[in-house]
Tab-separated table of C-alpha atoms and ligand atoms in Angstrom:
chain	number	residue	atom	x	y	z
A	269	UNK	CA	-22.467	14.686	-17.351
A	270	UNK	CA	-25.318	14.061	-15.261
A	271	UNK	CA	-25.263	9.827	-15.289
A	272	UNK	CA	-25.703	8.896	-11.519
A	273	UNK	CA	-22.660	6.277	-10.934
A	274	UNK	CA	-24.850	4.693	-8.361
A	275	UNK	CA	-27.048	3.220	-11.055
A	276	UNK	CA	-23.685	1.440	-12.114
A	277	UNK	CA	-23.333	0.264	-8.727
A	278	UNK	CA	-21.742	-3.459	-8.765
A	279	UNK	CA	-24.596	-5.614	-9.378
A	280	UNK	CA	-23.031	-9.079	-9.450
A	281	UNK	CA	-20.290	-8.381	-7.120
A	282	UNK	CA	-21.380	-10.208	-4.253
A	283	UNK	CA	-24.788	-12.332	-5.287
A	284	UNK	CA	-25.682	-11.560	-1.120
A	285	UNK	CA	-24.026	-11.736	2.026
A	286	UNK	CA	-22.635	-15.085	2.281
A	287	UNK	CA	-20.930	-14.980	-0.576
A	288	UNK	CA	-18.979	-11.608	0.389
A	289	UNK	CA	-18.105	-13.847	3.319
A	290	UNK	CA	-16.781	-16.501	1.593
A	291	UNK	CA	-15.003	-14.029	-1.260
A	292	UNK	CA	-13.144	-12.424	2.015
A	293	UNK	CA	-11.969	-15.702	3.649
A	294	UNK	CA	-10.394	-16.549	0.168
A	295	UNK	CA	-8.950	-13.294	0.492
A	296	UNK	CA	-7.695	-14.357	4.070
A	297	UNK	CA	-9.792	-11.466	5.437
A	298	UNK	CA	-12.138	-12.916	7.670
A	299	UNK	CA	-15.119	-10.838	8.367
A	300	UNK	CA	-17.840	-11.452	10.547
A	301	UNK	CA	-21.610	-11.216	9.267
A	302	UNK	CA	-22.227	-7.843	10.095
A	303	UNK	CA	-19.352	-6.699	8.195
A	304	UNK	CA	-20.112	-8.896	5.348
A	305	UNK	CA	-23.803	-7.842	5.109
A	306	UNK	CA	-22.745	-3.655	5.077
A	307	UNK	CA	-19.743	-4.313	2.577
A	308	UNK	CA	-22.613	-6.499	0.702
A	309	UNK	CA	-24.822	-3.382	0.776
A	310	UNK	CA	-21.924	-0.854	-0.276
A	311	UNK	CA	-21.933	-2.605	-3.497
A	312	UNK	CA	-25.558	-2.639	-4.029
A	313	UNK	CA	-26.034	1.122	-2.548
A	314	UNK	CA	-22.995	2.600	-3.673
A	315	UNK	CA	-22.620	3.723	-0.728
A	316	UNK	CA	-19.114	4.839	0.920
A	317	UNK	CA	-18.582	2.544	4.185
A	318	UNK	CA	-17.455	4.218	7.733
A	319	UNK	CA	-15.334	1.877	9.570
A	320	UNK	CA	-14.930	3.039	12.884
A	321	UNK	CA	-12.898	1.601	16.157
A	322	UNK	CA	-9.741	0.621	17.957
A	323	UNK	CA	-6.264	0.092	16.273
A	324	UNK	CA	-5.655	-3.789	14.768
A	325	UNK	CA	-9.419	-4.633	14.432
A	326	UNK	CA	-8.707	-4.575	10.982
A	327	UNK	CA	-9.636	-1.703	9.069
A	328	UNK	CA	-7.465	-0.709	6.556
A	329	UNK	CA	-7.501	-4.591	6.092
A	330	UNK	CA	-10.467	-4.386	5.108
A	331	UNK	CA	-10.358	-1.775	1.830
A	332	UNK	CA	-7.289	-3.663	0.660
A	333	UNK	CA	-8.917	-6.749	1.149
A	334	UNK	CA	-11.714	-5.226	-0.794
A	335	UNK	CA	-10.001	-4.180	-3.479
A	336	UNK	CA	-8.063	-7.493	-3.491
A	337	UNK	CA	-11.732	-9.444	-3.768
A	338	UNK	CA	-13.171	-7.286	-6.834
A	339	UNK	CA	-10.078	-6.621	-8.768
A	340	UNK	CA	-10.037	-3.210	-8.142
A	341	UNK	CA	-7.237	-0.666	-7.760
A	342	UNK	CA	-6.564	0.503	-4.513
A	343	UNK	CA	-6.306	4.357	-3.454
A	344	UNK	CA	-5.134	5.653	-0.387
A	345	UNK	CA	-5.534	8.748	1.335
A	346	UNK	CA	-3.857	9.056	4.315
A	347	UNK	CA	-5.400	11.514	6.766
A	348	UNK	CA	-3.331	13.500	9.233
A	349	UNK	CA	-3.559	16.929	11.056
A	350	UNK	CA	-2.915	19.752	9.276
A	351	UNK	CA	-3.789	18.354	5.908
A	352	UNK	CA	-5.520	20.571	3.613
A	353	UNK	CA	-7.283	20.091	0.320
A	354	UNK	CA	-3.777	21.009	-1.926
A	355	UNK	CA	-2.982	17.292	-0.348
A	356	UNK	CA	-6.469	15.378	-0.305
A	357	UNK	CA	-7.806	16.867	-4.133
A	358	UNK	CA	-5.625	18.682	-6.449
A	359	UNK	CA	-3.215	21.539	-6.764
A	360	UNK	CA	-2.179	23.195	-9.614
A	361	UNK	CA	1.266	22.640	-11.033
A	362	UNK	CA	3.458	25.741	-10.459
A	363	UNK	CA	6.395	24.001	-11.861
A	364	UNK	CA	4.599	23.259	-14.599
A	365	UNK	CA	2.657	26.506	-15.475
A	366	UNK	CA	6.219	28.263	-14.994
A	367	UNK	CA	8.008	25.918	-17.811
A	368	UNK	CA	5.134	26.219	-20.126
A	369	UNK	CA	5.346	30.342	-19.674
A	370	UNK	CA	9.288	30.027	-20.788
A	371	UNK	CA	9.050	28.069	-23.001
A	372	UNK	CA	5.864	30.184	-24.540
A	373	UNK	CA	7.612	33.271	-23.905
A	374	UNK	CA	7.394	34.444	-27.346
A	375	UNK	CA	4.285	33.849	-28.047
A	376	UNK	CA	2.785	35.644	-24.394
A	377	UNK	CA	5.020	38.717	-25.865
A	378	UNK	CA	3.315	38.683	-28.928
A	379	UNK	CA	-0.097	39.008	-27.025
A	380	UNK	CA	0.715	41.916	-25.190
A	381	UNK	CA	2.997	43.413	-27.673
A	382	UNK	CA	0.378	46.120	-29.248
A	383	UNK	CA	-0.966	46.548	-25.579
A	384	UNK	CA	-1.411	50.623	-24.937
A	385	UNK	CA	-0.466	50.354	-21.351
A	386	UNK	CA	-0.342	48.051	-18.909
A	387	UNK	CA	-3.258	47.606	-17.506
A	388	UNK	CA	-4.190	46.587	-20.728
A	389	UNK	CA	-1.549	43.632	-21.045
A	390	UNK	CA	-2.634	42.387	-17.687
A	391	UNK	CA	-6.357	42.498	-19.053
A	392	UNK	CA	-4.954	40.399	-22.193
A	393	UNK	CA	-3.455	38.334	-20.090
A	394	UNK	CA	-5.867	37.380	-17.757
A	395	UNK	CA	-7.983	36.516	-20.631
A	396	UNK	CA	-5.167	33.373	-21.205
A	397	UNK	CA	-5.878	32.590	-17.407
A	398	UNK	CA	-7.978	29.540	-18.850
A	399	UNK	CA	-4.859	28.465	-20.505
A	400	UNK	CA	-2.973	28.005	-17.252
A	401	UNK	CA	-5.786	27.132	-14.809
A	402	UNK	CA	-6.856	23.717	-17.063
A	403	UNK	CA	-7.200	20.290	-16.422
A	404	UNK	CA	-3.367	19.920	-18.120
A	405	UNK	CA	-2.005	21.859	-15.240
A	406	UNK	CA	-3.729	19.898	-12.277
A	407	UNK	CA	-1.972	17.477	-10.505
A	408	UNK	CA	-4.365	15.178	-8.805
A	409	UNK	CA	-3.993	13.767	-5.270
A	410	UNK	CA	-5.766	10.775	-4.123
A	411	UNK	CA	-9.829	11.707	-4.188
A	412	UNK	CA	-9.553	13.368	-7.363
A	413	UNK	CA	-7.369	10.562	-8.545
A	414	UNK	CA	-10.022	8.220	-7.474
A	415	UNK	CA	-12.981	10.069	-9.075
A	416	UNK	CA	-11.988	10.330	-12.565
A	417	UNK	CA	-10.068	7.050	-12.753
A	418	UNK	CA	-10.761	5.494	-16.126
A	419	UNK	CA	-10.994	2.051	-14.109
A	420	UNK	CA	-13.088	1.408	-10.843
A	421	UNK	CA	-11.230	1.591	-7.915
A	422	UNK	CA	-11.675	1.594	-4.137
A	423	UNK	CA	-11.059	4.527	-2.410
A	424	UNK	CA	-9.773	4.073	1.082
A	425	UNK	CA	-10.040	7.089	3.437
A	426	UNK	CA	-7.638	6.017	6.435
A	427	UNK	CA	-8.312	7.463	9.849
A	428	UNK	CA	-10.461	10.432	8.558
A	429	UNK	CA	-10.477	11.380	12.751
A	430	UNK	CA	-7.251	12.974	12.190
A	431	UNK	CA	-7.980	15.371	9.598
A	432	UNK	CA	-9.218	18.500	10.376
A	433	UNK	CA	-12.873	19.332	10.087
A	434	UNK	CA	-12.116	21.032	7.158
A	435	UNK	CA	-11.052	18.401	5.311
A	436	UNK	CA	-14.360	16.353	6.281
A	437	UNK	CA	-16.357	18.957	5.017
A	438	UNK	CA	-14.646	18.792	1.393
A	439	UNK	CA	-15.076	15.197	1.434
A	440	UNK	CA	-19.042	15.821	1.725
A	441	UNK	CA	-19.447	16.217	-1.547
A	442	UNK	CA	-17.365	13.144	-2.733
A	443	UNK	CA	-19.161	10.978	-0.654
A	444	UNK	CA	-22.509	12.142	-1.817
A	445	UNK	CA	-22.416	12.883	-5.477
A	446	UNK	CA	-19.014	11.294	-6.296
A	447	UNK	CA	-17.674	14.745	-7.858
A	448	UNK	CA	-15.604	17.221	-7.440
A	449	UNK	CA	-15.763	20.794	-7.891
A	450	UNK	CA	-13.202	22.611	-9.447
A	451	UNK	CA	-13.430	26.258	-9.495
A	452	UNK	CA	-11.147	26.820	-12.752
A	453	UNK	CA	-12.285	24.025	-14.442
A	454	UNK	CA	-16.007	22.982	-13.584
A	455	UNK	CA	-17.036	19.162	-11.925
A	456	UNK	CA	-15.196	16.248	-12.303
A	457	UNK	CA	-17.676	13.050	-11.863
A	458	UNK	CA	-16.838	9.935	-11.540
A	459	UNK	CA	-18.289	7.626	-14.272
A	460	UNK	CA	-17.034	4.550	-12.623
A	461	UNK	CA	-18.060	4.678	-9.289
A	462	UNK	CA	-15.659	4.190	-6.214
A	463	UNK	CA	-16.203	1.866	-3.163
A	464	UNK	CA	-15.129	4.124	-0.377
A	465	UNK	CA	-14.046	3.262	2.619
A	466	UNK	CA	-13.716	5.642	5.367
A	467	UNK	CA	-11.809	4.542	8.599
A	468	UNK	CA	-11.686	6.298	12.152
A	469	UNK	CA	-9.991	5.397	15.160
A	470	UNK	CA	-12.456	7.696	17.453
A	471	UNK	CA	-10.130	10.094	18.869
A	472	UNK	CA	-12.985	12.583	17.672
A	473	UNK	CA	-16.525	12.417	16.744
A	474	UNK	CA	-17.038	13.040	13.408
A	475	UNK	CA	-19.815	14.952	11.623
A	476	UNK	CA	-23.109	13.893	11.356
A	477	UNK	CA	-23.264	15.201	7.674
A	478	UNK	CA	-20.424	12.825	7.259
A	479	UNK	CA	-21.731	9.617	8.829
A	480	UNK	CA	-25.218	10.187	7.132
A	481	UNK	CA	-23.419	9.735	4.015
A	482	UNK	CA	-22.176	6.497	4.928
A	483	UNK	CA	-22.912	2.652	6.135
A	484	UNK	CA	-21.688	3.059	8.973
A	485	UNK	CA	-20.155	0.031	11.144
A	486	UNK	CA	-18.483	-0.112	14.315
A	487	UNK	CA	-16.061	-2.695	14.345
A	488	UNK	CA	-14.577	-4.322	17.587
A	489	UNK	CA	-12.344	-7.180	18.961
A	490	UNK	CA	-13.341	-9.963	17.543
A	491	UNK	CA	-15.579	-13.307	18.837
A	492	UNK	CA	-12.786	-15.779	20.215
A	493	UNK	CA	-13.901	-18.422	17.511
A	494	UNK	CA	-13.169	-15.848	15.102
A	495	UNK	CA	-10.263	-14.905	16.388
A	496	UNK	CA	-8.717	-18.177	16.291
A	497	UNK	CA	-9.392	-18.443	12.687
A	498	UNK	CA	-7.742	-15.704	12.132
A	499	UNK	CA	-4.407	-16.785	13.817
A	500	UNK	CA	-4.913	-19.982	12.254
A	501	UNK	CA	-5.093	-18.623	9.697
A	502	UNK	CA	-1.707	-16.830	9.586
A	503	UNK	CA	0.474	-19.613	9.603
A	504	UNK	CA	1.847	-18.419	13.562
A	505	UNK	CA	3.400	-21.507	13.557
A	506	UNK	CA	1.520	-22.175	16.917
A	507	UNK	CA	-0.347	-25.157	18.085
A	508	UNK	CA	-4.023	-25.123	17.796
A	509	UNK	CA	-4.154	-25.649	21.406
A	510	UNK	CA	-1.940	-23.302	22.435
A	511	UNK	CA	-3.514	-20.393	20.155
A	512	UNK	CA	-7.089	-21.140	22.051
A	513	UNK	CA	-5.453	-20.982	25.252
A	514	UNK	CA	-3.771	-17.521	23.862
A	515	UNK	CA	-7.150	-15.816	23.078
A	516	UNK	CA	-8.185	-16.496	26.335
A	517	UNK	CA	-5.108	-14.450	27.707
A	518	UNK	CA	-5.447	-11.700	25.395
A	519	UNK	CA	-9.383	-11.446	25.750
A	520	UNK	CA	-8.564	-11.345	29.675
A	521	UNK	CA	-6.361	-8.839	29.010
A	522	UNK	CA	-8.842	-6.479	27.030
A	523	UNK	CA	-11.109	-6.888	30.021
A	524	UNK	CA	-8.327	-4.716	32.010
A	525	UNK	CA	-8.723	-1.135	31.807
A	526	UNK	CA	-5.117	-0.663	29.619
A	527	UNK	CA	-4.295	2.601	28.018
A	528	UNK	CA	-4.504	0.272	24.313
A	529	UNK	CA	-5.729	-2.941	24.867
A	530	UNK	CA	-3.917	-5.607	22.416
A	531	UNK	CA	-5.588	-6.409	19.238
A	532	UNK	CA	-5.742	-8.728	16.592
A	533	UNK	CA	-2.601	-7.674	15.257
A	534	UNK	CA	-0.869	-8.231	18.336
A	535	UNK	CA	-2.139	-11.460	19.135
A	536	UNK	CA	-1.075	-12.727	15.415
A	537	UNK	CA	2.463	-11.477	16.893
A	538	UNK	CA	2.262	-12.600	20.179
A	539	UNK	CA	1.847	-16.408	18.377
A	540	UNK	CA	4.339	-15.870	15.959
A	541	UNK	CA	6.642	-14.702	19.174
A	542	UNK	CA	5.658	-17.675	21.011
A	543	UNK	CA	5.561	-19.974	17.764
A	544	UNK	CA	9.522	-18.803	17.463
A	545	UNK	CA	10.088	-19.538	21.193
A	546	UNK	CA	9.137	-22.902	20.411
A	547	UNK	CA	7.004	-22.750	23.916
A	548	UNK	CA	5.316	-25.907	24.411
A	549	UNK	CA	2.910	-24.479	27.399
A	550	UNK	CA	1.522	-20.896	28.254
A	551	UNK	CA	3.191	-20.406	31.459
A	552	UNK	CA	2.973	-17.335	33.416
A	553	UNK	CA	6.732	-17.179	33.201
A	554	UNK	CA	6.800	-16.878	29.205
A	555	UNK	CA	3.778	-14.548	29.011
A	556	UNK	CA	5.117	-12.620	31.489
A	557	UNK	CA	8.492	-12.694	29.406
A	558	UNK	CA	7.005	-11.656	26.334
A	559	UNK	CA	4.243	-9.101	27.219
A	560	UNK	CA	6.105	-6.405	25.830
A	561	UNK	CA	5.132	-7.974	22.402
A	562	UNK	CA	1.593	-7.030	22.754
A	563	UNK	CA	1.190	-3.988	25.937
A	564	UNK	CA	3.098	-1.312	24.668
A	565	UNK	CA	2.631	1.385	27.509
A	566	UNK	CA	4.417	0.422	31.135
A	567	UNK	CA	1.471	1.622	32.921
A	568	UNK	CA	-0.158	-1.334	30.683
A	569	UNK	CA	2.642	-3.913	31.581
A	570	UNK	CA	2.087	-3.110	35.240
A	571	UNK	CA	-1.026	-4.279	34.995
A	572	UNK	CA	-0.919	-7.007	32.699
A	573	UNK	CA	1.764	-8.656	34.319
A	574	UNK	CA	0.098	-8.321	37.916
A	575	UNK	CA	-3.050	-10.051	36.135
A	576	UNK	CA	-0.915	-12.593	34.289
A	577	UNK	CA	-1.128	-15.427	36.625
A	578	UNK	CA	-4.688	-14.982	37.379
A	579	UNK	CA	-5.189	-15.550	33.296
A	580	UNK	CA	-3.022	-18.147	33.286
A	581	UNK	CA	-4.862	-20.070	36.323
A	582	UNK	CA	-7.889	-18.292	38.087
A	583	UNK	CA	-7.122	-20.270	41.157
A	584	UNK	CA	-3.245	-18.851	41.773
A	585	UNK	CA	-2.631	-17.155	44.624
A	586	UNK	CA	-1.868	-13.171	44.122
A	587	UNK	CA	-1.230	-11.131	46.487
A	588	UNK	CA	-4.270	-8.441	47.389
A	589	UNK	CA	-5.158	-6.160	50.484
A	590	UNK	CA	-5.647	-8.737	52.511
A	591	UNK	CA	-3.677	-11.668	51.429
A	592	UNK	CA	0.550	-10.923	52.356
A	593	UNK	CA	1.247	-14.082	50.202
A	594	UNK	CA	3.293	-14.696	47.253
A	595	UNK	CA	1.406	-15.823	43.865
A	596	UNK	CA	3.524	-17.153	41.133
A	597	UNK	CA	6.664	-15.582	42.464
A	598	UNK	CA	5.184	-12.160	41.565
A	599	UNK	CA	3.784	-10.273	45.184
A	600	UNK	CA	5.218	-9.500	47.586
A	601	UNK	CA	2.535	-9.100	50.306
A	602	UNK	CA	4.084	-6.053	51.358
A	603	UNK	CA	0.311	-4.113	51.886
A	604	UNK	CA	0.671	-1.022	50.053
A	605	UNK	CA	-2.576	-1.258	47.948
A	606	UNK	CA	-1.233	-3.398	45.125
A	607	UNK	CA	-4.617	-5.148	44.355
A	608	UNK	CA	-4.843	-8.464	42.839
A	609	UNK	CA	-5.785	-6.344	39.686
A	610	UNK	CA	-2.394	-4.883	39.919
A	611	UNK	CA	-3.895	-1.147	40.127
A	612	UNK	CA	-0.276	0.631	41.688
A	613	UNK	CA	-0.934	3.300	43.389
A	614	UNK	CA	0.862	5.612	40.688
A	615	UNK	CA	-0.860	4.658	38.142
A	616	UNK	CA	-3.142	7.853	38.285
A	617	UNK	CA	-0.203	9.850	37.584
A	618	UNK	CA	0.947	8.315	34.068
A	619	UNK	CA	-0.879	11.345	31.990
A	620	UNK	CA	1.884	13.619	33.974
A	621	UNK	CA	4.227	11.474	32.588
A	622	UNK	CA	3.619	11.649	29.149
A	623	UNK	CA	2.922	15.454	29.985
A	624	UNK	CA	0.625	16.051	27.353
A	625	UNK	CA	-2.669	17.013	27.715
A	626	UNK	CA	-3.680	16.512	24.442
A	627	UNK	CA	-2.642	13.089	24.134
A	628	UNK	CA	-4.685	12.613	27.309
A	629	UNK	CA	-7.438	13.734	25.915
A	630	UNK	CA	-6.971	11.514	22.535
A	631	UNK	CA	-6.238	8.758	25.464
A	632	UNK	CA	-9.806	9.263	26.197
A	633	UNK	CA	-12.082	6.624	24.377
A	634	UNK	CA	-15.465	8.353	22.665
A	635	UNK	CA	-18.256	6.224	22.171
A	636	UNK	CA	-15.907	2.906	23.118
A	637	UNK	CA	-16.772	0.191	25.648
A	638	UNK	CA	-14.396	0.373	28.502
A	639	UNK	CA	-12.491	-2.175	27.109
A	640	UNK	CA	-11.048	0.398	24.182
A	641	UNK	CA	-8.140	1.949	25.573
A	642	UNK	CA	-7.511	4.674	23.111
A	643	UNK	CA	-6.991	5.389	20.048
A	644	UNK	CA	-3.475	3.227	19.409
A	645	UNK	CA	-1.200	4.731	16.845
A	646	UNK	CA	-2.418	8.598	17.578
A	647	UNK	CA	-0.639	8.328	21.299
A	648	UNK	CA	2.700	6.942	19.751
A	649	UNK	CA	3.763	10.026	17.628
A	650	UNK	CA	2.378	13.483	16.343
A	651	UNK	CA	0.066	12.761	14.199
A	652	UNK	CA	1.877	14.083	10.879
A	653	UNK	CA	4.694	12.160	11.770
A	654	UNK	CA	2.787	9.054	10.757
A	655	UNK	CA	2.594	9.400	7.041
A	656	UNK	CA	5.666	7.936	6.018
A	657	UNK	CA	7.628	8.869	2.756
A	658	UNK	CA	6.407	6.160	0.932
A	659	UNK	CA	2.760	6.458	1.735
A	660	UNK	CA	3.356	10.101	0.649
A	661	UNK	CA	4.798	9.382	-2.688
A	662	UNK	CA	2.517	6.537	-3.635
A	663	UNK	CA	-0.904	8.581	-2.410
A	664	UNK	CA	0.703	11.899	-4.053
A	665	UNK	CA	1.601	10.482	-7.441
A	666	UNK	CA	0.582	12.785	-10.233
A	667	UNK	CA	-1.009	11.731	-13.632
A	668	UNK	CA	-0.448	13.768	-16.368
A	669	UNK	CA	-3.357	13.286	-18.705
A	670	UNK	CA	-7.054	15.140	-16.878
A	671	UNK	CA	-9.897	14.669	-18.557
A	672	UNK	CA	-14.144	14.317	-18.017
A	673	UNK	CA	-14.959	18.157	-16.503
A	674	UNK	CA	-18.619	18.401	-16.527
B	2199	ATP	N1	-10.841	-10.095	9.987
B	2199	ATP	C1	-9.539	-10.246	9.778
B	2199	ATP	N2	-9.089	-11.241	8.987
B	2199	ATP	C2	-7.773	-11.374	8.765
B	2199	ATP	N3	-6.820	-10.606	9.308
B	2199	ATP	C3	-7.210	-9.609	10.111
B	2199	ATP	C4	-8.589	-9.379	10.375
B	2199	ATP	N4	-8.682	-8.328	11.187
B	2199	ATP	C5	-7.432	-7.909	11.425
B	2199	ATP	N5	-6.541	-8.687	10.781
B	2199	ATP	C6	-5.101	-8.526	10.802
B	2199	ATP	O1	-4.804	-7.638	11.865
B	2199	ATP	C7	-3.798	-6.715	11.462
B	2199	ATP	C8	-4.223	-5.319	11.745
B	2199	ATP	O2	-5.223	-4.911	10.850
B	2199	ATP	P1	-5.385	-3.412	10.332
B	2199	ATP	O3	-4.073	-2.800	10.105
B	2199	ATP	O4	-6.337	-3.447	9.206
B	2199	ATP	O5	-6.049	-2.742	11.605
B	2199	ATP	P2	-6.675	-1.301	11.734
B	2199	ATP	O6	-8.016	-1.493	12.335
B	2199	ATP	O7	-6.595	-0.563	10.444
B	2199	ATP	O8	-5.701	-0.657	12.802
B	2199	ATP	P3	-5.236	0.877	12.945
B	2199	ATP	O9	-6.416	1.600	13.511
B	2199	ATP	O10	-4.102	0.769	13.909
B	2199	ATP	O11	-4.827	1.361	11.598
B	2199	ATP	C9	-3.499	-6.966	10.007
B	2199	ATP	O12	-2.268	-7.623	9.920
B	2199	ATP	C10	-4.592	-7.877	9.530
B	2199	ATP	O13	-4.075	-8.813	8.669
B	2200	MG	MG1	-5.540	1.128	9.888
């Protein structure tokens, strides 16, 4: 089949860019212009859409929101070290070619059952290879899945950074021509073409043939106005007032040079936290109580709690090299280099605690402002150890029925 899907790319979709907007806020994602105008153009293009930057900006959000907005069935490929294409494409069904050669026992002996020796059964055999190595016997994982779905879907490609660079070069193809290429069987191409949407967290640089193939967008902490609409929008439970006076806490803390710096997702939890508190006023005490909601790391608290008061009111006294006093109840003016930015001395030492080099590295933002302290989720576990069961089962499902080679 040589239809181009891109010439069925949604025309109607969006009617332009402020429209996507508005689709997304009824969504409840709220997207910013920039993000609006390349999701705008991914319908029009058909082309796949790189997402790239730190943890909680919203992301995955993003493709499900998508899918939510046009009606469209959402598939997920989780990416992870190690993965190869037996996870990400197809595989063929052992279990399944196995039953079928019981069950057909019979008839296989009556193939080979004139054969003079045995070379020549193998050679009959072989000639039944196309039997066994068909489209019945495939069992699909997620981008196959995706390309010769009956109904459009969107694909979502989540945190493509951890897969190996093997894996992004057998996406290539996908994200160019929207087939696959099956040795056995020939090209599978999608006649109902996917939105893809490709997410990295930047704990590598991916390929330039990849990100040619795609919009690509980097997306980062949000505007402060935006922000708050988010949180509003979430039902926190916390005061308008308070929530604007929250943002300015959190945004002070991504100006700190923290291993992750919190994100949107932990200032919707930080509000909910405080919402459940029932605070009535951002004090220094209950921030300082309740940090651990949003800095994960202790190197992180260290800091953020040493900077606290300063958020919470520029003009309180903290202690620094020169200044033995107390501020907030938190120095101690003792005049071992604890800086009004809270940098301890020990902090250089934290990638010897962790003692891994590699996570150090990952620590290690790319092409990130200074204000992106790492890569989030990648530092908390090995990276296989982040697919859970579920995602496994729901992205692995098999379909029985193959059809459409090329
Ligand atoms: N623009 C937005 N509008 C509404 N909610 C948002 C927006 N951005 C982020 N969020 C919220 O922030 C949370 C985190 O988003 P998401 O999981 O998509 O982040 P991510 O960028 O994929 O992070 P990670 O890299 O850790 O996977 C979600 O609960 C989502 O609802
Ligand atoms: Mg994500």
């Amino acid at each position: 089949m040589n239809t181009d899907p891109r010439n069925a790319a949604g025309e109607g979709e969006f009617d332009d860019v402020a429209h996507a907007l508005e689709r997304f806020r009824e969504a409840g994602y709220l997207a910013d212009d920039r993000l609006a105008t390349t999701v705008f153009l991914q319908t029009r293009l058909g082309k796949p859409v790189l997402l790239e930057g730190p943890a909680g900006v919203g992301k995955t959000q993003f493709a499900t929101s998508l899918a939510a907005v046009t009606g469209r069935r959402l598939i997920r490929l989780q990416c992870y070290e190690g993965q190869d294409e037996t996870k990400a494409l197809y595989e063929w069904d052992y279990g399944k070619q196995m039953l079928y050669t019981q069950i057909l026992r019979e008839k296989i002996g009556q193939v080979v059952e004139d054969a003079a020796d045995l070379n020549e059964a193998v050679e009959r055999i072989a000639k039944q290879d196309s039997v066994f190595f068909s489209e019945r016997f495939l069992a699909p994982r997620p981008l196959l899945e995706a390309i010769d779905s009956d109904e459009p879907v969107v694909l979502l490609i989540d945190e493509v950074d951890r897969a190996d660079e093997a894996l992004e070069a057998v996406l290539l193809e996908l994200l160019s021509e929207f087939q696959i290429s099956i040795p056995e069987v020939g090209t599978v191409k999608a006649e109902q073409l996917p939105y893809v949407v490709l997410t990295s967290n930047n704990t590598r640089d991916l390929s330039a043939a990849l990100k040619r193939r795609c919009l690509h967008l980097f997306l980062d902490y949000p505007e402060a106005q935006r922000e708050l609409e988010i949180i509003n929008s979430k039902d926190t439970g916390l005061s308008e007032a308070l929530a604007v006076r929250l943002i300015e806490i959190v945004r002070g803390l991504r100006a700190l040079e923290l291993r992750k710096a919190p994100s949107i997702s932990e200032t919707i939890d930080w509000a909910r936290t405080l919402a459940v508190l029932g605070v009535s006023e951002l004090s220094a005490d209950v921030l300082s109580q309740t940090l651990n909601v949003v800095v994960k790391y202790e190197r992180d608290l260290k800091k953020a709690l040493a900077a606290i008061p300063t958020l919470v009111d520029p003009n309180a006294k903290v202690p620094s090299k020169n200044d033995h006093g107390h501020g907030h109840g938190h120095g101690h003016g003792h005049g071992h280099g604890h800086g009004a930015d809270g940098d301890h001395s020990h902090d250089d030492g934290d990638a010897e605690v962790d003692g891994k080099e590699v996570r150090a590295a990952k620590d290690r933002p790319g092409r990130h402002g200074d204000n992106y302290g790492g890569p989030g989720k990648s530092d908390e576990a090995p990276a296989v150890k982040t697919v859970t069961a579920s995602q496994g089962e729901r992205s692995f499902a098999a379909r029985s029925a193959r059809k459409r080679p090329v």
